[in-house]
mmCIF file of C-alpha atoms in Angstrom:
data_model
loop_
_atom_site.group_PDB
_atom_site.id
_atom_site.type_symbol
_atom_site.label_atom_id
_atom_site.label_comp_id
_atom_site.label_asym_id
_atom_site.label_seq_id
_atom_site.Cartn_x
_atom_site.Cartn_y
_atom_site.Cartn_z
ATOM 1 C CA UNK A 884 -171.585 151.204 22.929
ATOM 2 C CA UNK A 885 -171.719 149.580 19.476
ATOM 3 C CA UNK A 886 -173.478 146.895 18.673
ATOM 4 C CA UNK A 887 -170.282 145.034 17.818
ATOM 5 C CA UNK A 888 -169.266 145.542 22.087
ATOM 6 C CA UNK A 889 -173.323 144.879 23.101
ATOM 7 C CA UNK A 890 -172.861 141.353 21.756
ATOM 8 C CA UNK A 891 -170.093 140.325 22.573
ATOM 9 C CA UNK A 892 -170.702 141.912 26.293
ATOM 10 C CA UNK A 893 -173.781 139.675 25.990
ATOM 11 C CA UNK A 894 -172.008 136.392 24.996
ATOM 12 C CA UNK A 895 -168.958 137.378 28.066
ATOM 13 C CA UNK A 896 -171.961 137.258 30.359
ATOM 14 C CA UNK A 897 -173.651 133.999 28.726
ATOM 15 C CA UNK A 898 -170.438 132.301 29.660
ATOM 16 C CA UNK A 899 -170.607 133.099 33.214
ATOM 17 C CA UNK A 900 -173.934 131.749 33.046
ATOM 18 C CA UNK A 901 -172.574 128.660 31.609
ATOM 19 C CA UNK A 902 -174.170 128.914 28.299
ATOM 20 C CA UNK A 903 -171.412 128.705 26.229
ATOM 21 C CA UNK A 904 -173.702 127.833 23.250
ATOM 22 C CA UNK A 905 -175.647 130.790 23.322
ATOM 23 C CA UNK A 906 -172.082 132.413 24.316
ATOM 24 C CA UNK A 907 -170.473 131.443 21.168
ATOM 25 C CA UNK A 908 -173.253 132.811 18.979
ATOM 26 C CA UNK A 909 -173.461 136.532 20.024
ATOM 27 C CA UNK A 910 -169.400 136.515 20.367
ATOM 28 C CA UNK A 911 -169.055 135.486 16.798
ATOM 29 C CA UNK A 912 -171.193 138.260 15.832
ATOM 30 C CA UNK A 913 -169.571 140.739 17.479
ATOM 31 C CA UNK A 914 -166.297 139.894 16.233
ATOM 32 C CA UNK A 915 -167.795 139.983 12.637
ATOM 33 C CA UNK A 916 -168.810 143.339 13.296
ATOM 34 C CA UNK A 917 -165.646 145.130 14.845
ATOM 35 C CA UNK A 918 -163.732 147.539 12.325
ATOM 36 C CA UNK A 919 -159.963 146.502 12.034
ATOM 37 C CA UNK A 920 -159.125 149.398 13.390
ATOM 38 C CA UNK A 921 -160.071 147.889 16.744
ATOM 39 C CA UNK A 922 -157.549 145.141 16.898
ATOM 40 C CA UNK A 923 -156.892 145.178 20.574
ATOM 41 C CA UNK A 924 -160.843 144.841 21.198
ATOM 42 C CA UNK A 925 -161.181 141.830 18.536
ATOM 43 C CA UNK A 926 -157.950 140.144 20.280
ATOM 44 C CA UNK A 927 -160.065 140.171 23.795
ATOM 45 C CA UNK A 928 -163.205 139.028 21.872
ATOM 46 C CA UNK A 929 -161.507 136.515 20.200
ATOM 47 C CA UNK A 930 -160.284 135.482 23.919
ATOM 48 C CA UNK A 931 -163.329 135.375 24.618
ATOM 49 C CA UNK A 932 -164.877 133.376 21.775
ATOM 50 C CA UNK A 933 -162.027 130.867 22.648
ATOM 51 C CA UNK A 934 -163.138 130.400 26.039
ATOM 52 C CA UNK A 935 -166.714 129.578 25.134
ATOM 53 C CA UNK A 936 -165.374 127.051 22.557
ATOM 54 C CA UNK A 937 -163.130 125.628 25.412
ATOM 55 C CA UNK A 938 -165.889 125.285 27.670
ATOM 56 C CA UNK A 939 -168.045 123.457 24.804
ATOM 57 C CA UNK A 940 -164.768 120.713 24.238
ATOM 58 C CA UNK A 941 -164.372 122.663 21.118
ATOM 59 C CA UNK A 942 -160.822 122.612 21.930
ATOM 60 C CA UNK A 943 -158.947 122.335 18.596
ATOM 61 C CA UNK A 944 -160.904 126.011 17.574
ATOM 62 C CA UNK A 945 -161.003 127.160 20.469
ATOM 63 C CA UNK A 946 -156.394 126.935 20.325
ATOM 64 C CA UNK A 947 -156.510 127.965 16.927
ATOM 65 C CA UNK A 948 -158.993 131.280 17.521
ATOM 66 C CA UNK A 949 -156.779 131.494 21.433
ATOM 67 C CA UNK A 950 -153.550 131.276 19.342
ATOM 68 C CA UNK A 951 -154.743 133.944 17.173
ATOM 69 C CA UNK A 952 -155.861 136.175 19.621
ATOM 70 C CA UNK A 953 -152.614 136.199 21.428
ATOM 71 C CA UNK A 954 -150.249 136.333 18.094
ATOM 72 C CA UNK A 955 -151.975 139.888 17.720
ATOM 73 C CA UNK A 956 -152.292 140.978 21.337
ATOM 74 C CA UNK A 957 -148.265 140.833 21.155
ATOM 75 C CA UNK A 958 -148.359 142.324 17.815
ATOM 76 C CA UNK A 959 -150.259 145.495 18.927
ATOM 77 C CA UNK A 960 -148.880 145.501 22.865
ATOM 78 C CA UNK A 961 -151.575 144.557 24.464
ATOM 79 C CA UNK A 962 -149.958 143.504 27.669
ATOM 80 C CA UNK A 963 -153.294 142.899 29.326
ATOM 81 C CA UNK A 964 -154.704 141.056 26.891
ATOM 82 C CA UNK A 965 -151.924 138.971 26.895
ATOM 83 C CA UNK A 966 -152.259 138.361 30.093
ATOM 84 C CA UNK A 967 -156.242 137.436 29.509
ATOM 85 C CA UNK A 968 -155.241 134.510 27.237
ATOM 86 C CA UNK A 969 -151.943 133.286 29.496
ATOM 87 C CA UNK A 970 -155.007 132.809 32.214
ATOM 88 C CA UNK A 971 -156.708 130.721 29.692
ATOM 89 C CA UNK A 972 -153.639 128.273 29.100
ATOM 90 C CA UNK A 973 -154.163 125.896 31.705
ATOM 91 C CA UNK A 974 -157.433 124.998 30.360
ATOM 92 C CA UNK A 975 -155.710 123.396 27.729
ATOM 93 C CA UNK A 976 -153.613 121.853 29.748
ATOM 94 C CA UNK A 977 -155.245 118.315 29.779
ATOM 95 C CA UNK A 978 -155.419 118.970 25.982
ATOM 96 C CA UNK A 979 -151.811 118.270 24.900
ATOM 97 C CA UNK A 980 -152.448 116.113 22.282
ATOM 98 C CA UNK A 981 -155.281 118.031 20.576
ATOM 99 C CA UNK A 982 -154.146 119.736 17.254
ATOM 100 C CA UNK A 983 -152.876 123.371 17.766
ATOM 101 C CA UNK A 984 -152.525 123.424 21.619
ATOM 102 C CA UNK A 985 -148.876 122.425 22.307
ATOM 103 C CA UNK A 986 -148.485 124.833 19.987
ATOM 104 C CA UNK A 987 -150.325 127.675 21.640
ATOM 105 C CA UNK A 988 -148.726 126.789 25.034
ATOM 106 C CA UNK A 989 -145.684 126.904 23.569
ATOM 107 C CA UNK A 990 -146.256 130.728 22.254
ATOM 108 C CA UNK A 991 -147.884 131.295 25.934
ATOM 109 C CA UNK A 992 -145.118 130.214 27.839
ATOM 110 C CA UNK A 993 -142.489 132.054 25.136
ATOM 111 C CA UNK A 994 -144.484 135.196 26.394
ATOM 112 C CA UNK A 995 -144.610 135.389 29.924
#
């Protein structure tokens, strides 16, 4: 395991422990520290950074970094990361006028 997947596996479980402060920290590192040759891991940990964000009312980053994590999930094929961030989407639901979430729902539901 690299220290790149330890800290972001660290932040994944900070969310479920409803720290999403703490959450947002240890994701961000992780992400800094994945090679791009691991583009369908940093697409999940971006996911994942977006749903700590979302969980802080961060909610304009958290649909840009969402966005991005799905534009390259589709790039790359990764169906199940797809997936991951089409479960996020009704979080942002009650969002529709923030900046950069009508857009993101709009690439969701062009996806599914």
């Amino acid at each position: 395991m690299s220290p790149a997947d330890l800290a972001v596996d660290a932040g994944r479980c900070l969310i479920d422990l409803g720290e999403p402060g703490p959450a947002l920290h240890q994701i961000t590192q992780g992400v800094a520290l994945l090679p791009t040759a691991r583009d369908k891991t940093r697409a999940v940990f971006l996911a994942y950074e977006a749903e700590s964000l979302l969980r802080q009312g961060e909610i304009d980053h958290s649909a840009a970094l969402v966005g991005e994590a799905l534009v390259l999930a589709q790039r790359i094929g990764a169906s199940r990361c797809v997936r991951q961030v089409s479960d996020l989407a009704l979080g942002y639901e009650p969002h529709l006028k923030v900046q950069g979430v009508a857009q993101f729902l709009s690439i969701v539901r062009a996806a599914t």
